[in-house]
XYZ file of C-alpha atoms in Angstrom:
622
model
C 85.133 93.078 48.304
C 83.815 94.291 51.650
C 83.270 91.606 54.268
C 79.951 91.254 56.030
C 80.126 91.482 59.828
C 78.260 88.221 60.199
C 80.777 86.471 57.945
C 83.793 87.931 59.714
C 82.677 87.388 63.303
C 80.348 84.397 63.042
C 77.085 83.828 64.939
C 78.355 82.402 68.206
C 77.609 85.630 70.029
C 73.859 85.257 69.562
C 73.563 82.220 71.834
C 75.993 83.095 74.606
C 76.159 86.239 76.642
C 79.171 88.220 75.520
C 80.630 88.175 79.000
C 81.054 84.435 78.931
C 82.349 84.663 75.378
C 84.978 87.085 76.612
C 85.931 84.799 79.494
C 86.158 81.826 77.141
C 88.488 83.778 74.896
C 90.725 84.618 77.818
C 90.953 81.005 78.943
C 91.375 79.694 75.394
C 94.417 81.886 74.738
C 95.903 82.182 78.216
C 99.343 80.810 77.296
C 100.285 83.323 74.566
C 98.603 86.124 76.530
C 100.631 85.421 79.670
C 103.862 85.077 77.700
C 103.240 88.301 75.788
C 102.241 90.309 78.868
C 105.282 89.107 80.826
C 107.638 90.085 78.024
C 105.808 93.361 77.360
C 105.895 94.382 81.013
C 109.601 93.529 81.182
C 110.242 95.711 78.131
C 108.190 98.443 79.794
C 110.112 98.280 83.062
C 113.588 97.826 81.604
C 113.419 99.989 78.485
C 110.305 102.073 77.915
C 109.717 103.550 81.387
C 113.400 104.544 81.917
C 113.502 105.960 78.387
C 110.448 108.115 79.100
C 111.953 109.163 82.425
C 115.045 110.177 80.472
C 112.905 112.338 78.190
C 111.312 113.995 81.214
C 114.770 114.611 82.659
C 115.825 116.156 79.365
C 112.730 118.390 79.336
C 113.464 119.610 82.862
C 117.083 120.341 81.993
C 116.167 122.153 78.770
C 113.702 124.247 80.777
C 116.721 125.222 82.928
C 115.272 123.608 86.042
C 116.672 121.089 88.484
C 113.561 120.300 90.472
C 109.948 120.140 89.404
C 107.605 121.409 92.091
C 104.306 123.260 92.278
C 106.171 126.555 92.355
C 107.856 126.120 88.970
C 105.258 123.970 87.211
C 104.024 126.791 84.965
C 107.583 127.741 84.060
C 108.192 124.131 83.066
C 105.021 123.892 80.971
C 105.725 127.178 79.164
C 109.064 125.998 77.826
C 108.944 125.212 74.066
C 111.141 122.190 74.714
C 108.656 120.923 77.278
C 105.790 121.232 74.806
C 107.794 119.405 72.140
C 108.957 116.583 74.394
C 105.539 116.182 75.993
C 104.084 115.844 72.497
C 106.666 113.151 71.777
C 105.759 111.407 75.026
C 102.059 111.506 74.173
C 102.761 110.022 70.761
C 104.947 107.289 72.259
C 102.298 106.531 74.874
C 99.653 106.227 72.152
C 101.845 103.896 70.098
C 102.632 101.884 73.233
C 98.929 101.400 73.950
C 98.103 100.675 70.312
C 100.807 98.017 70.064
C 99.495 96.166 73.116
C 95.860 96.400 71.980
C 96.678 95.100 68.501
C 98.814 92.254 69.816
C 96.170 91.167 72.317
C 93.300 91.440 69.813
C 95.150 89.006 67.572
C 94.270 86.269 70.069
C 90.580 87.136 69.910
C 90.276 87.552 66.170
C 88.115 84.744 64.785
C 87.234 83.599 61.302
C 84.572 81.089 60.434
C 86.627 79.627 57.615
C 90.115 79.680 59.083
C 91.381 78.992 62.567
C 94.910 80.270 63.005
C 97.043 79.229 65.936
C 98.033 82.293 67.941
C 101.757 82.635 68.554
C 103.888 85.268 70.216
C 105.463 86.122 66.866
C 102.045 86.656 65.298
C 101.034 88.943 68.172
C 104.201 91.045 67.866
C 103.795 91.228 64.091
C 100.223 92.437 64.465
C 101.334 95.057 66.973
C 104.042 96.372 64.661
C 101.628 96.442 61.718
C 99.187 98.564 63.706
C 101.940 100.931 64.840
C 103.007 101.453 61.222
C 99.368 101.738 60.177
C 98.952 104.536 62.739
C 100.988 106.854 60.499
C 98.756 106.066 57.482
C 95.280 105.881 58.958
C 95.519 107.309 62.461
C 95.385 110.873 63.694
C 94.833 113.073 66.746
C 91.436 111.522 67.482
C 93.064 108.101 67.717
C 95.556 109.501 70.234
C 92.608 110.896 72.213
C 90.890 107.514 72.071
C 93.957 105.550 73.175
C 95.052 107.839 76.000
C 91.752 109.166 77.342
C 88.660 107.336 76.156
C 89.796 103.747 76.683
C 91.012 104.364 80.284
C 87.824 106.333 80.963
C 85.397 103.758 79.580
C 87.372 100.636 80.434
C 88.563 101.402 83.972
C 90.326 98.056 84.102
C 92.697 99.188 81.364
C 95.235 100.619 83.773
C 98.356 98.942 82.472
C 99.282 101.775 80.115
C 102.448 103.776 80.351
C 100.755 106.755 82.026
C 99.805 104.584 84.992
C 103.404 103.481 85.386
C 104.641 107.064 85.408
C 101.866 108.557 87.490
C 100.898 111.340 85.095
C 97.133 111.126 85.777
C 97.781 111.665 89.502
C 99.987 114.605 88.630
C 97.232 116.250 86.597
C 94.623 115.421 89.222
C 96.740 117.098 91.893
C 97.100 120.211 89.774
C 93.351 120.313 89.106
C 92.593 120.272 92.831
C 94.849 123.286 93.319
C 93.103 125.301 90.578
C 89.434 125.410 91.530
C 88.398 127.431 88.459
C 89.419 124.444 86.315
C 86.952 122.106 88.027
C 83.900 122.966 85.829
C 86.040 122.586 82.715
C 87.329 119.280 84.024
C 83.808 117.965 84.737
C 82.547 119.085 81.322
C 85.491 117.372 79.643
C 84.784 114.155 81.555
C 81.119 114.175 80.483
C 82.075 114.807 76.858
C 84.677 112.049 76.950
C 82.155 109.633 78.469
C 79.744 110.288 75.613
C 82.481 109.881 73.031
C 83.893 106.778 74.694
C 80.567 104.944 74.345
C 80.009 106.021 70.732
C 83.582 105.144 69.731
C 83.916 102.081 71.939
C 84.634 99.663 69.045
C 86.872 101.946 67.003
C 90.222 100.747 68.376
C 89.374 97.088 67.694
C 88.141 97.886 64.177
C 91.219 100.018 63.475
C 93.651 97.260 64.454
C 91.772 94.290 63.003
C 90.590 95.830 59.729
C 93.628 98.091 59.143
C 91.158 100.792 58.120
C 91.337 104.519 58.709
C 90.417 105.627 62.198
C 87.770 107.903 60.731
C 85.929 104.971 59.150
C 86.426 102.909 62.320
C 84.755 105.683 64.324
C 81.880 105.924 61.875
C 81.280 102.171 62.016
C 81.413 102.188 65.813
C 78.809 104.963 65.922
C 76.524 102.906 63.670
C 76.912 99.806 65.850
C 76.082 101.766 69.009
C 73.169 103.725 67.508
C 69.948 102.712 69.238
C 71.879 100.690 71.812
C 73.748 103.456 73.636
C 72.649 102.623 77.178
C 72.806 98.902 76.525
C 76.432 99.310 75.472
C 77.172 101.611 78.393
C 75.783 99.217 81.005
C 77.510 96.249 79.377
C 80.864 97.945 79.833
C 79.860 99.131 83.311
C 78.916 95.633 84.504
C 82.128 94.199 83.074
C 84.182 96.768 84.976
C 82.163 96.183 88.146
C 82.993 92.482 87.949
C 86.664 93.365 87.519
C 86.640 95.689 90.503
C 84.646 93.236 92.606
C 87.379 90.653 92.133
C 90.011 93.278 92.927
C 88.125 94.350 96.051
C 87.902 90.755 97.282
C 91.676 90.372 97.105
C 92.283 93.736 98.783
C 89.869 92.842 101.589
C 91.575 89.503 102.074
C 95.039 90.970 102.541
C 93.668 93.773 104.745
C 91.956 91.237 107.008
C 95.164 89.202 107.264
C 97.182 92.291 108.233
C 94.529 93.299 110.782
C 94.594 89.843 112.334
C 98.368 89.997 112.673
C 98.166 93.463 114.270
C 95.515 92.400 116.758
C 97.454 89.254 117.640
C 100.732 91.078 118.244
C 99.432 94.335 119.724
C 98.796 97.770 118.286
C 101.771 99.854 119.409
C 103.304 102.469 117.127
C 106.155 100.265 115.921
C 103.866 97.414 114.884
C 101.402 99.833 113.283
C 104.179 101.490 111.288
C 105.538 98.211 109.965
C 102.019 96.883 109.321
C 101.159 99.940 107.237
C 104.316 99.456 105.189
C 103.538 95.789 104.587
C 99.923 96.579 103.734
C 100.961 99.228 101.215
C 103.384 96.775 99.619
C 100.753 94.037 99.392
C 98.214 96.462 97.929
C 100.742 97.520 95.302
C 101.417 93.874 94.434
C 97.699 93.138 94.038
C 97.107 96.262 91.942
C 100.071 95.444 89.750
C 98.884 91.853 89.327
C 95.417 92.975 88.247
C 96.747 95.646 85.915
C 99.014 92.987 84.412
C 96.037 91.496 82.543
C 93.990 94.677 82.243
C 94.369 95.043 78.497
C 93.516 91.391 77.673
C 90.466 91.601 79.960
C 89.349 94.855 78.345
C 89.854 93.634 74.778
C 88.220 90.251 75.425
C 85.046 92.054 76.414
C 85.144 94.547 73.545
C 85.706 91.893 70.884
C 82.888 89.750 72.313
C 80.572 92.751 72.446
C 81.560 93.776 68.918
C 80.815 90.281 67.631
C 77.354 90.416 69.173
C 76.630 93.859 67.701
C 77.739 92.774 64.238
C 75.436 89.756 64.330
C 72.547 91.896 65.600
C 73.136 94.519 62.894
C 74.180 92.710 59.692
C 73.283 95.775 57.656
C 76.332 97.597 59.050
C 79.249 97.193 56.652
C 82.718 96.956 58.125
C 85.252 99.541 56.921
C 87.700 98.662 54.179
C 91.455 98.612 54.767
C 93.364 101.742 53.822
C 94.952 101.094 50.401
C 98.712 101.290 50.199
C 100.082 104.253 48.303
C 102.230 103.624 45.247
C 105.350 104.380 47.215
C 104.389 102.143 50.109
C 105.737 98.617 50.281
C 104.055 95.576 51.786
C 104.898 94.819 55.386
C 107.680 92.243 55.451
C 109.591 90.486 58.191
C 112.675 92.531 57.342
C 110.656 95.701 57.934
C 109.560 94.418 61.321
C 113.109 93.497 62.275
C 114.484 96.852 61.125
C 111.743 98.785 62.942
C 112.241 96.776 66.119
C 116.013 97.244 65.967
C 115.754 101.014 65.475
C 113.262 101.338 68.308
C 115.364 99.138 70.594
C 118.580 101.047 69.890
C 116.910 104.418 70.492
C 115.137 103.254 73.648
C 118.229 101.534 75.029
C 120.256 104.664 74.353
C 117.867 106.770 76.418
C 117.601 104.023 79.001
C 121.342 103.536 79.470
C 122.024 107.267 79.630
C 119.327 107.652 82.273
C 120.513 104.661 84.315
C 124.112 105.880 84.058
C 123.137 109.339 85.278
C 121.260 107.814 88.220
C 124.094 105.537 89.303
C 126.745 108.223 88.879
C 124.661 110.764 90.762
C 124.367 113.076 87.754
C 120.613 112.843 87.541
C 120.088 116.222 89.111
C 116.330 116.499 88.690
C 113.590 115.355 90.981
C 109.812 115.349 90.901
C 109.529 116.648 94.443
C 105.783 117.044 94.208
C 104.845 113.472 95.063
C 107.822 111.992 96.909
C 107.680 111.390 100.629
C 110.565 112.668 102.756
C 113.105 110.213 104.067
C 113.302 109.653 107.824
C 116.545 110.236 109.743
C 116.882 108.734 113.217
C 118.538 111.430 115.341
C 121.613 109.845 116.969
C 120.006 106.482 116.229
C 116.790 105.477 117.959
C 117.757 107.733 120.854
C 114.320 107.558 122.481
C 114.712 103.817 123.126
C 118.474 103.346 123.517
C 121.496 105.449 124.534
C 122.305 107.921 121.765
C 125.166 107.376 119.349
C 125.714 103.761 120.387
C 125.449 100.569 118.382
C 122.310 99.762 120.379
C 120.616 102.929 119.124
C 121.796 102.265 115.582
C 120.542 98.675 115.682
C 117.125 99.810 116.896
C 116.959 102.486 114.189
C 117.643 99.846 111.551
C 115.008 97.523 113.032
C 112.262 100.165 112.742
C 113.201 100.891 109.136
C 114.720 104.372 109.412
C 116.069 105.526 106.052
C 119.039 107.340 107.591
C 120.895 107.271 110.889
C 122.115 110.685 111.979
C 125.293 110.534 114.087
C 128.047 112.827 115.324
C 131.765 112.351 114.743
C 134.646 113.862 116.680
C 138.364 113.116 116.853
C 140.372 112.041 119.881
C 143.816 113.351 120.712
C 145.458 110.448 118.877
C 143.322 110.979 115.760
C 140.702 108.236 116.155
C 137.252 109.123 114.800
C 134.620 108.394 117.454
C 130.838 108.727 117.405
C 129.813 111.187 120.094
C 127.733 114.346 120.281
C 129.144 116.299 123.231
C 132.697 117.546 123.232
C 132.836 116.665 126.945
C 132.441 113.062 128.117
C 130.645 113.813 131.385
C 126.970 113.633 130.335
C 127.094 110.182 128.770
C 130.056 108.540 130.556
C 130.482 110.462 133.822
C 134.089 111.373 132.995
C 134.705 115.114 133.027
C 137.181 115.355 130.164
C 137.077 116.858 126.694
C 137.351 114.534 123.731
C 140.458 116.258 122.353
C 142.277 115.722 125.665
C 142.042 111.915 125.666
C 143.327 109.068 123.529
C 140.961 106.411 122.273
C 142.511 103.849 124.628
C 141.375 106.034 127.535
C 137.702 105.937 126.532
C 137.108 102.724 124.605
C 135.938 100.862 127.739
C 133.894 103.663 129.291
C 130.253 102.942 130.136
C 128.240 105.008 127.647
C 124.831 103.524 128.436
C 124.075 103.529 132.168
C 123.165 107.220 132.121
C 120.207 106.201 129.935
C 119.338 102.887 131.600
C 121.415 100.468 133.722
C 120.470 97.725 131.265
C 122.844 99.364 128.773
C 125.881 99.364 131.058
C 127.909 97.506 128.442
C 127.341 100.153 125.770
C 130.554 101.741 124.549
C 131.558 104.772 122.505
C 131.861 103.374 118.966
C 134.375 104.511 116.414
C 133.195 105.660 113.008
C 134.880 102.644 111.445
C 133.032 100.262 113.793
C 129.797 102.020 112.936
C 130.340 101.695 109.188
C 131.107 98.004 109.630
C 128.099 97.449 111.895
C 125.505 99.307 109.832
C 126.865 97.813 106.609
C 124.482 99.809 104.389
C 121.381 98.501 106.138
C 120.649 102.199 106.524
C 122.136 105.324 105.031
C 124.114 107.687 107.240
C 124.047 111.388 108.010
C 127.522 111.920 109.444
C 127.845 115.235 111.262
C 131.473 116.171 111.779
C 132.390 118.498 114.626
C 135.731 120.215 114.041
C 137.295 122.138 116.917
C 140.258 124.446 117.257
C 141.861 121.793 119.464
C 141.502 118.966 116.976
C 143.560 117.715 114.065
C 143.475 119.298 110.621
C 142.940 115.841 109.145
C 139.404 115.307 110.499
C 137.654 115.840 107.158
C 140.283 113.899 105.202
C 140.071 110.950 107.605
C 136.259 110.867 107.441
C 136.331 110.959 103.638
C 138.883 108.131 103.507
C 136.758 105.891 105.738
C 133.625 106.594 103.700
C 135.494 105.747 100.509
C 137.098 102.616 101.966
C 133.763 101.174 103.065
C 132.056 102.211 99.815
C 129.574 104.486 101.551
C 129.991 107.352 99.100
C 126.512 106.962 97.621
C 124.856 106.052 100.936
C 125.668 108.971 103.180
C 125.759 112.708 103.691
C 128.538 114.474 105.570
C 127.084 117.489 107.368
C 128.613 120.206 109.492
C 128.028 123.665 110.914
C 131.424 124.515 109.405
C 131.220 125.306 105.704
C 135.010 125.111 105.545
C 134.824 121.489 106.662
C 132.415 120.700 103.840
C 134.852 122.227 101.379
C 137.635 119.987 102.729
C 135.427 116.910 102.393
C 134.651 117.793 98.767
C 138.340 118.332 98.077
C 139.104 114.911 99.543
C 136.343 113.182 97.554
C 134.038 115.253 95.311
C 131.574 112.337 95.069
C 130.647 112.535 98.762
C 127.419 114.472 99.290
C 127.541 117.235 101.870
C 125.006 119.149 103.929
C 125.364 122.552 105.566
C 123.885 122.671 109.073
C 122.209 125.984 109.897
C 120.557 127.018 113.149
C 119.410 130.255 111.525
C 118.617 130.463 107.817
C 118.371 133.846 106.117
C 119.649 135.234 102.856
C 120.710 133.683 99.555
C 122.594 130.666 100.854
C 121.120 128.273 98.278
C 123.960 128.535 95.772
C 126.794 127.591 98.145
C 129.106 125.493 96.014
C 130.205 122.857 98.507
C 126.785 122.054 99.977
C 124.478 119.525 98.323
C 121.860 119.941 101.038
C 120.907 122.293 103.839
C 120.003 120.899 107.239
C 117.843 123.576 108.842
C 116.195 124.210 112.153
C 112.544 123.376 111.468
C 111.513 126.908 112.475
C 113.210 128.338 109.378
C 111.805 125.857 106.863
C 109.282 127.649 104.637
C 107.907 127.008 101.175
C 110.092 129.820 99.827
C 113.225 128.265 101.337
C 112.403 124.777 100.054
C 111.519 125.964 96.546
C 114.582 128.185 96.268
C 116.865 125.338 97.369
C 115.206 122.915 94.969
C 115.685 125.369 92.117
C 119.424 125.141 92.805
C 119.329 121.344 92.907
C 119.833 121.262 96.684
C 117.939 119.253 99.270
C 116.390 120.411 102.539
C 116.597 118.485 105.831
C 114.552 119.663 108.819
C 115.587 119.081 112.449
C 114.619 118.089 115.122
C 110.980 117.151 114.457
C 109.029 115.274 117.133
C 105.414 116.408 116.634
C 102.830 114.875 114.312
C 101.515 118.245 113.154
C 105.071 119.366 112.389
C 105.656 116.255 110.296
C 102.514 116.885 108.254
C 103.440 120.532 107.717
C 106.929 119.639 106.544
C 105.574 116.959 104.214
C 103.299 119.579 102.662
C 106.354 121.792 102.163
C 108.075 118.911 100.318
C 111.195 118.769 102.465
C 113.543 115.978 101.475
C 114.272 114.524 104.896
C 113.016 114.782 108.465
C 115.424 114.328 111.379
C 113.633 113.054 114.458
C 114.038 111.358 117.828
C 110.930 109.300 117.025
C 111.283 107.782 113.539
C 108.410 105.354 114.177
C 105.999 108.244 114.704
C 107.245 110.049 111.602
C 106.954 106.894 109.502
C 103.469 106.375 110.876
C 102.347 109.863 109.872
C 103.893 109.608 106.407
C 102.537 106.104 105.801
C 99.053 106.949 107.005
C 98.818 110.140 104.994
C 100.117 108.514 101.818
C 97.973 105.412 102.255
C 94.810 107.482 102.312
C 92.327 108.767 104.827
C 89.726 106.067 104.105
C 92.094 103.157 104.581
C 93.527 104.752 107.708
C 90.058 105.195 109.207
C 89.149 101.583 108.475
C 92.329 100.320 110.114
C 91.885 102.515 113.174
C 88.275 101.368 113.548
C 89.099 97.669 113.476
C 92.231 97.932 115.613
C 90.734 100.124 118.312
C-alpha cells in the first residue's frame, strides 16, 4: 500500500517555518550527527582521499606521464585509462555523497506512529542500504544530481570528496584558459540550476523511500510544480544564512589578524607571517563549516519536503523498488561483508600510495596548482653574514622552506660551509680553502665584513649545520669540487646526510655532473640537482639529476614542461624581484632561490590568498 505524504511526514510543518524545523532537527540529533561526521571525515582523510589520490597516480602513470600540467592535460584526458579511472572516480564520488546523505537523513526521518532512536549503527546501515540500492534504482541522472546539482543548489554542501581533492578548481582553471567554452559553461550552469530546483527533493526521496531515482525525480517535480520560485528562494535564503554565519567568523579572524599587524608594525616579515596565519585560520574556519555542510543541507531539505507534502496531499510518494527473485534481503552479514571488502580495497590503495610517498617513489605531481618552495640563498644573507649559523637561524625564523648553502673541503678533509674558494672576502685571510686545515680557520671572524655586530660568527662545518638546523628547514647543499681537493668529497657529504637522516630533506646540487653521479653511487636515495648557468639542448633526461637548478634567464615554459615530463624539478636562481617571482610562479617552477625569502613568500602568499583579500588587508594596514 502506498503511503500518503501527510501520514509519512506529519503536519508539524504547517505551523512552523521550515527553517526553524530544520534547526530543531539539527539540535535534536546533534550527538549522533557529530559522532558520524567525525568518523566519516576521519575515514575520508585516512582512507578515501589517499585511495582516490592513488587512482589519480595510477591514471597518470598509465598515461605514460610523470607530471600533470597545462601542457599535457589533453594528452592525459585522451588516454583510455584516464577515461576509465575518471569514470570510476566519479562513481566512487557519487557513492560517497549518497552514503553521507542517506546516513544523515536517517536522523531527520520522522514517523507519526513510531519514534526510533537514532544511533550511529542505524545511520551506517542506512548509508550502506542506499549505496546498494544505487545499483538497483539509480542511474546516470542520480550521479549528475549527487555531483553537480546538490553542490550547485545547496552551496553549503561543500564537504564532498571533490572539494577535498580540488577538482572543481581544476576544471574552473581550465575553463578560464579556453574562452570558447565559456558560453557552453554558462548554458550548462543555467540548465543545472533549473534542474536542481525541479529535482531538489529527489535525493531525499530516493534514500528514504528506497524507490527508483526516476520516480523520485517525478515526485519532486510534482512537489515543486506551481512553487518553483518559492522553492528557489527558500533554498537561497537558507544558503544566505549559512554564508552570513561563515562571513561573520571570517571577518572576526581577519580583524584579529589586522589588529595584531597594526600593533606590531607592518614590515615585510610581519606581513608575510600574518598572511600565512590568516590563510591557516581561514582554512580552519572553512573546514569547520564544511564539516556540518551535509547535515545542514539535509535538515533544510527534509523540513521543506515535509511542508510540501502537507501542502500537497494529493501527491503520492513513490513506492520502493521491488526486490528481484535473485535478490536477497539486506542483512547485517551483507553490511559487514560489503564494509570489509570496501575497507580492504581502500586500504590497499591507501597503503600503496602512502608507501610510494614515503619511499619517494610517487613520481607524479599536479604541478598546476602547487606553489613553489622558497630557498634562502646562503641563508638569510640579506640580514646576516652568508653561510653562517646566524643566516641559517634567520632563514628558519622567517619560514624558508629550504636553506641553500655551499660546501667545500679543507686540506685535512673537513667539510665546511663556504661559498668562495678563497677566504679573503669573508674573513680577510688571503688563502685558498684547499691550502688550510680546519684548525687554521675554525676561529676566523666570518661576520665582521658584513657587520661588526657579527664579529663572533664562524665558518661552520657541514656537520655543525646539520645538527643546528635539525630538519627545521630542508637543505640545498651545493658541493664545490676542485682539482686540488680530495676525491672523497661526494662520499663524505653523502655519509653525513645519511648519518643525520637528511636523505629525504635535502638536495645535493653541483655544477659538476660527475659529482652528482658520485653522490648517487654513494647513496641512490639522495636527491640531486644539476646547476646550470646556461641551459640549452636536451638535458632533461640526465640520469643522475633529479632536478635542474637554472639561471632564471633560461627558465621558460618549454624548459619547465619538458623537465616535468621527465619527472624532474626546476629551481630558478637568484630571484630578487617581485615581477620575476610572479613570472616564475606562472611558469610552475618547483623552487625559487632568493636572497629575500620574505619578499618571495609575500608575493606567493598574496597571490594565492586572492586579490580581494590582499586589497582589503593593504587598505586597513596602510
